[in-house]
Every structure is written in structure tokens, then in C-alpha cells.
Amino acid sequence: MAGVSQPSGLPAPSVAPDARRQLIDAALRLFANRGFDGTSLQDIADVVGIRKASLLYHFESKEQLRLAVLDHLLSVWNEGLPRLLVAAARTGAPRFSSVIGELVRFFDEDPNRARLLLRESLDRGEDMRKRLQTFVAPWVGVVAEYIRDGQKAGDIDAHVDPEAYVVQIVHMVVSGMATAANFDHALLPPSHPLGTPDERHTRELIRIARASLFRERGTL
Amino acid sequence: MAGVSQPSGLPAPSVAPDARRQLIDAALRLFANRGFDGTSLQDIADVVGIRKASLLYHFESKEQLRLAVLDHLLSVWNEGLPRLLVAAARTGAPRFSSVIGELVRFFDEDPNRARLLLRESLDRGEDMRKRLQTFVAPWVGVVAEYIRDGQKAGDIDAHVDPEAYVVQIVHMVVSGMATAANFDHALLPPSHPLGTPDERHTRELIRIARASLFRERGTL
DNA sequence: GCGGTCACCTACCAATCGGTAGACATTCGT
DNA sequence: ACGAATGTCTACCGATTGGTAGGTGACCGC
């Protein structure tokens, strides 16, 4: 039935330098946009151009592919971490701009990252909690400590709850990037003197983060 | 038009008057927690205690059940809208507290609402965009107008982009409530002098919203 | 030349998916 | 009392799912 259209004798050796990598990339994109349950192994194999059975040669199960995608994402995050901590080592407003800039950049580079993270924490909260505890919690602690320094020095509002503040901002960035295209474009007029919905979204995000942090109103 | 309740003309209620309602409730919970694709009609029927075929008597397809769940959710939202607009009709700080309080309450009442909304905008952004445009955009406009009044009166920061601000805060509330249990508990220590992670989350959310809105630092 | 491993393939499987057909019982207006 | 809805059931369907079995060719060190 359903005579599978065997395209040909498949003469192409199909270089396939890093099929594994290609599969992870395709899976990231599909998982992020359709969800884990909404994506079949067939879908992923089709994108890469191999058979489903060949996919299962590289990853012994769908679950393990999921883990590989997540591991890959977190390793990319870890690569960028030093740069972020360097940014956090500055002082005052430059520090603020640098840190939040690095954060935004990571997800702006590929919004699928934000979508996947959001989906994972919806689908498998328990697993995600552990991962966040390992990969993000220490970094949150570092930034929170910088905030406490700022509070002692007097340039950061004493009412700020450092950890909770960082978590909220991260949350805002992640979920914002994940659904910005849908959410903001629906609620913000497409053309406006202040700019495109995306621009207004990002600008206001940074304004909110800054205005709710420093004691004195920032000078833009 | 979708007649909500028959004007006493139809006697029809009969034995299982709320099978439909039960199914919608169960579907909301399951869709919110496992996603649409991660939930089978069998799962939903099991929760209610009927057979899958009986479910399909009430909803002619899974897709229509999805739409019914969404319609129900938005009708509940619409029921609460007047109260929210009354809150918005106040002035100054009380207005702020009332509005954001109503918003938080809606999702706090049942966090599945936030989870479902977030999932829908990830899974079917296009559809969600239209729904938001119909049900939320007008309300965003009203609140934004109030913010503009406040800016003219001088008690709200002139740098605030009214629409973008409202969207950001709504975004923060929705995605915050949707994943609070996982996200915050992972990154905030379970016991802390400032309170539970939930308390700190909500308190900081409101602080951020307020501090980034008013020109003068609010006095709590 | 030869065995082994790698990376892919075809062909298949049991389970589950959303959905249909039709029997059966209860309740209703007439 | 009776026919018609209404709501539930059992039994089934074709398609798709994640996963397995086993074959084939290219390339490797020896």
C-alpha cells in the first residue's frame, strides 16, 4: 500500500558529514514550533532527507533525541556564559545594558531556543526544574549578588528582591521572545511612529527592566 | 450566533445536562497540562467516565472540542471584563492595584487558563492572533488610554510606551502564572525570609510593574 | 583480500490515534 | 401507547505512531 516513492537507486553517497548535528537542528526547529508530541520522527527524518530507521540509528529513541536537543541547547548557552559574566563584571548602567543585551541576544539569535525552553517547562516541568537548577540558578545567584552590591552602594532601589527580579526579567525575555511574533503583532498596531511591534516590544522591555531597578530614573 | 443558553423554550436538559461542560473542563485541564497533541480523546473520555464514541457525540471532532474549550475560556474572561473596566475607571495608585489585581486573579483562579493560552499561542499563533485581536486588543487600548491621561497629568512617566507597556505586563502575568511553579521554584530558594517563591514572584511582579510606570517611586 | 564497523536502507510490527456505524436504552411530546 | 429524539454503548476502520529486524554497500585496518 501507499507505495513509498522510492526516488531512485539512491546513487548519491550523500556525504552526510554530521547527520547527527543535522538531526538535532531539525528536531530543535520542529519541537520548538510544533511541540514534541506534535512532531513525528518521520517529520524530522523528512527534513534531513533520510529514512526514519536511519534516524533511529543515531538516536535510539525519540526520548533520547529530545534529551540530545536539550543538551545541545544548554551547551550553546554555556559557551556564551563567560561573555555574559564578563558583562556582569562591569559597573552601573553599562553593566545593566551589557547583561540584558547578552541575554536578549542569545534568544534573538534563534527564537526557537526560547520556544523550546518554554514548551519544555510546560510539558515536563519536573525535568526542566532540575536543568534550570543546574545551569541557570548559579548564574542567577551571581547577578543577584551584583544587585545587592548596588543596593548597598545606593544606586539600586532597596525594594528590589534581587533573585526574584532576575527571574522575572529572564522570564520576560524568554516568553517574550517565544511568542513575540504572535502576541505583540496582535496587540500592537503594525505601523506606529514609535516603530515596529518588535522594536517597541524590546525597547519597552529594557525600559521596564531599568526603571524598576535603579533608584534614580535612568536618562534613557 | 452561538446561543449560550436557551431562553427556557427548550426543555432539553435531560439526564446528563452537564456532560458537555464536564468534557470541556476535563479537556481544558488536559490540554493545558499535556498539550493538544499530547492529549488523546481517550484520555478525556476516561476522566469524565464515558466512552470515546460518546465524547464524539457531543463534539464532532477533536478540533471542535478545542474550539469549544477556547470559546468557553474567552467567555469566562468576558464575564470578568466589566469588573476589570470598573477597576480601570479609578484614578492613581488604586486604579493600578485594582487592574493588575483583577488580571492576576483571573489566572490565579485557575493557572490552567494561562497554560492553555500560552500553548495555543505557541501551537497556533495565527489563530491566537485573531482571537487576541478580538478579545484583548480593545481592552489594551482602553488601559493604554488611561496611561496616556496619567502621562498628561504628570504622574506617569512620559517614557512609558502605553500599549507596549500593557502588553509586556500582561505577558509577564500570563507566562509567569503558567510556569511559576516550575520556573521560580527552581531558581528561588524554597525557604527565605522574604517568603515563599510564589509570594516573592508576585510581589516582585507588582513592584516591577509599578516602579516602571509611575514617575515618583510608589509608597507601596 | 577480508572481516568488521559504520551509516544507511526496505519491510515489517503492535499499539494507538481520530473517527464511523449501528444497536440499545431512556425520556419526551403527543 | 407510541414514535422520535437523545445519549450512551460495542465494535470496528484506516492511518499513523515509535520502534525492530535484517539486509546492503562503502570504507577501514590488517
CSV table of C-alpha atoms in Angstrom, one decimal, chain A residues 32-35 37-39 115 117-119 121-126 128-130 132-133 136-137 140 148 157 159-165 167-172 174-189 192 194 200-205 207-218 220, chain B residues 32-35 37-39 115 117-119 121-126 128-130 132-133 136-137 140 148 157 159-165 167-172 174-189 192 194 200-218:
chain,number,residue,atom,x,y,z
A,32,ALA,CA,10.0,24.4,19.1
A,33,ASN,CA,7.3,25.1,16.6
A,34,ARG,CA,5.0,22.1,16.8
A,35,GLY,CA,5.9,20.6,20.2
A,37,ASP,CA,4.1,15.4,20.7
A,38,GLY,CA,3.2,17.3,17.5
A,39,THR,CA,6.4,16.2,15.8
A,115,ARG,CA,10.1,28.4,22.3
A,117,LEU,CA,12.5,26.2,26.7
A,118,LEU,CA,9.0,27.4,27.2
A,119,ARG,CA,7.5,24.2,25.9
A,121,SER,CA,8.8,23.8,31.1
A,122,LEU,CA,5.1,23.4,30.2
A,123,ASP,CA,5.5,19.7,29.2
A,124,ARG,CA,8.0,18.4,31.6
A,125,GLY,CA,8.2,20.9,34.5
A,126,GLU,CA,9.9,18.5,36.8
A,128,MET,CA,13.1,21.4,33.5
A,129,ARG,CA,13.3,22.4,37.1
A,130,LYS,CA,16.4,20.2,37.6
A,132,LEU,CA,17.4,25.1,35.4
A,133,GLN,CA,18.8,24.5,38.9
A,136,VAL,CA,20.8,28.8,35.4
A,137,ALA,CA,20.5,29.0,39.2
A,140,VAL,CA,21.1,34.0,38.8
A,148,ARG,CA,22.9,43.5,46.3
A,157,ASP,CA,16.4,50.5,44.7
A,159,HIS,CA,12.9,47.4,47.4
A,160,VAL,CA,14.3,45.2,44.7
A,161,ASP,CA,14.2,41.5,45.6
A,162,PRO,CA,17.4,40.5,43.7
A,163,GLU,CA,16.7,36.9,42.9
A,164,ALA,CA,13.0,37.4,42.2
A,165,TYR,CA,13.9,40.4,40.0
A,167,VAL,CA,13.9,35.6,37.5
A,168,GLN,CA,11.2,37.9,36.4
A,169,ILE,CA,13.3,39.6,33.8
A,170,VAL,CA,14.6,36.3,32.4
A,171,HIS,CA,11.1,35.1,32.3
A,172,MET,CA,10.0,38.2,30.5
A,174,VAL,CA,12.2,34.2,27.3
A,175,SER,CA,8.5,34.1,27.0
A,176,GLY,CA,8.6,37.4,25.2
A,177,MET,CA,10.9,36.2,22.5
A,178,ALA,CA,9.0,32.9,22.2
A,179,THR,CA,5.6,34.5,21.4
A,180,ALA,CA,6.5,38.0,20.4
A,181,ALA,CA,5.6,37.4,16.8
A,182,ASN,CA,2.1,36.3,17.7
A,183,PHE,CA,1.4,38.2,20.8
A,184,ASP,CA,2.7,41.7,20.1
A,185,HIS,CA,1.7,41.8,16.5
A,186,ALA,CA,-1.8,41.1,17.5
A,187,LEU,CA,-2.0,43.8,20.1
A,188,LEU,CA,0.2,46.5,18.7
A,189,PRO,CA,-0.7,48.3,15.5
A,192,HIS,CA,3.3,53.4,14.5
A,194,LEU,CA,7.4,54.6,17.7
A,200,ARG,CA,8.5,48.7,20.7
A,201,HIS,CA,8.5,45.3,22.5
A,202,THR,CA,12.2,45.2,23.1
A,203,ARG,CA,12.6,48.9,23.9
A,204,GLU,CA,9.8,48.7,26.5
A,205,LEU,CA,11.2,45.5,27.9
A,207,ARG,CA,12.9,50.4,29.9
A,208,ILE,CA,10.8,48.4,32.3
A,209,ALA,CA,13.8,46.4,33.5
A,210,ARG,CA,15.8,49.5,34.0
A,211,ALA,CA,13.2,51.7,35.6
A,212,SER,CA,12.3,49.0,38.1
A,213,LEU,CA,15.9,48.5,39.1
A,214,PHE,CA,17.7,51.8,39.6
A,215,ARG,CA,16.8,54.3,42.3
A,216,GLU,CA,17.1,57.3,40.0
A,217,ARG,CA,15.2,57.3,36.8
A,218,GLY,CA,17.7,56.4,34.0
A,220,LEU,CA,17.3,56.7,28.7
B,32,ALA,CA,-3.3,22.9,29.5
B,33,ASN,CA,-1.0,20.3,31.1
B,34,ARG,CA,-0.1,17.9,28.3
B,35,GLY,CA,-0.9,20.0,25.2
B,37,ASP,CA,-1.3,16.8,20.7
B,38,GLY,CA,-0.3,15.2,23.9
B,39,THR,CA,-3.9,14.5,24.9
B,115,ARG,CA,-1.0,27.4,30.4
B,117,LEU,CA,-3.3,30.4,26.4
B,118,LEU,CA,0.4,30.1,26.2
B,119,ARG,CA,0.3,26.7,24.5
B,121,SER,CA,-0.1,30.9,21.0
B,122,LEU,CA,2.9,28.6,20.6
B,123,ASP,CA,0.9,25.9,18.7
B,124,ARG,CA,-1.4,28.0,16.6
B,125,GLY,CA,-0.1,31.6,16.6
B,126,GLU,CA,-2.2,32.6,13.6
B,128,MET,CA,-4.5,33.1,18.5
B,129,ARG,CA,-3.6,36.4,17.0
B,130,LYS,CA,-7.1,36.8,15.7
B,132,LEU,CA,-6.4,38.3,20.9
B,133,GLN,CA,-7.2,41.0,18.4
B,136,VAL,CA,-7.9,41.6,24.2
B,137,ALA,CA,-6.9,44.4,21.9
B,140,VAL,CA,-5.5,47.0,25.9
B,148,ARG,CA,-1.9,58.5,28.4
B,157,ASP,CA,6.5,58.5,33.4
B,159,HIS,CA,8.9,57.4,28.6
B,160,VAL,CA,6.3,54.7,29.0
B,161,ASP,CA,5.0,53.3,25.7
B,162,PRO,CA,1.4,52.7,26.8
B,163,GLU,CA,0.4,49.8,24.5
B,164,ALA,CA,3.8,48.1,24.7
B,165,TYR,CA,3.8,48.5,28.5
B,167,VAL,CA,1.3,44.0,26.5
B,168,GLN,CA,4.5,43.4,28.5
B,169,ILE,CA,2.8,43.3,31.8
B,170,VAL,CA,0.0,41.0,30.5
B,171,HIS,CA,2.7,38.8,29.0
B,172,MET,CA,4.6,38.8,32.3
B,174,VAL,CA,0.3,35.1,31.8
B,175,SER,CA,3.6,33.3,31.3
B,176,GLY,CA,4.5,33.9,34.9
B,177,MET,CA,1.4,32.1,36.2
B,178,ALA,CA,1.8,29.4,33.6
B,179,THR,CA,5.2,28.3,34.6
B,180,ALA,CA,5.6,29.8,38.0
B,181,ALA,CA,5.5,26.5,39.8
B,182,ASN,CA,8.4,25.2,37.7
B,183,PHE,CA,10.4,28.2,36.9
B,184,ASP,CA,10.5,30.1,40.2
B,185,HIS,CA,10.7,27.1,42.5
B,186,ALA,CA,13.8,26.1,40.6
B,187,LEU,CA,15.6,29.4,40.8
B,188,LEU,CA,14.4,30.7,44.2
B,189,PRO,CA,15.4,29.0,47.4
B,192,HIS,CA,13.7,32.6,52.5
B,194,LEU,CA,11.1,37.3,52.1
B,200,ARG,CA,8.2,36.7,46.1
B,201,HIS,CA,7.3,36.2,42.4
B,202,THR,CA,4.0,38.0,42.7
B,203,ARG,CA,5.3,40.8,44.9
B,204,GLU,CA,8.2,41.5,42.6
B,205,LEU,CA,6.0,41.4,39.6
B,206,ILE,CA,3.8,44.1,41.0
B,207,ARG,CA,6.8,46.1,42.2
B,208,ILE,CA,8.3,46.0,38.7
B,209,ALA,CA,5.0,46.9,37.1
B,210,ARG,CA,4.5,49.9,39.4
B,211,ALA,CA,8.1,51.1,39.6
B,212,SER,CA,8.3,51.2,35.8
B,213,LEU,CA,5.0,53.1,35.4
B,214,PHE,CA,4.9,56.0,37.9
B,215,ARG,CA,7.1,59.0,37.8
B,216,GLU,CA,7.7,59.0,41.5
B,217,ARG,CA,8.6,55.9,43.4
B,218,GLY,CA,5.3,54.5,44.8
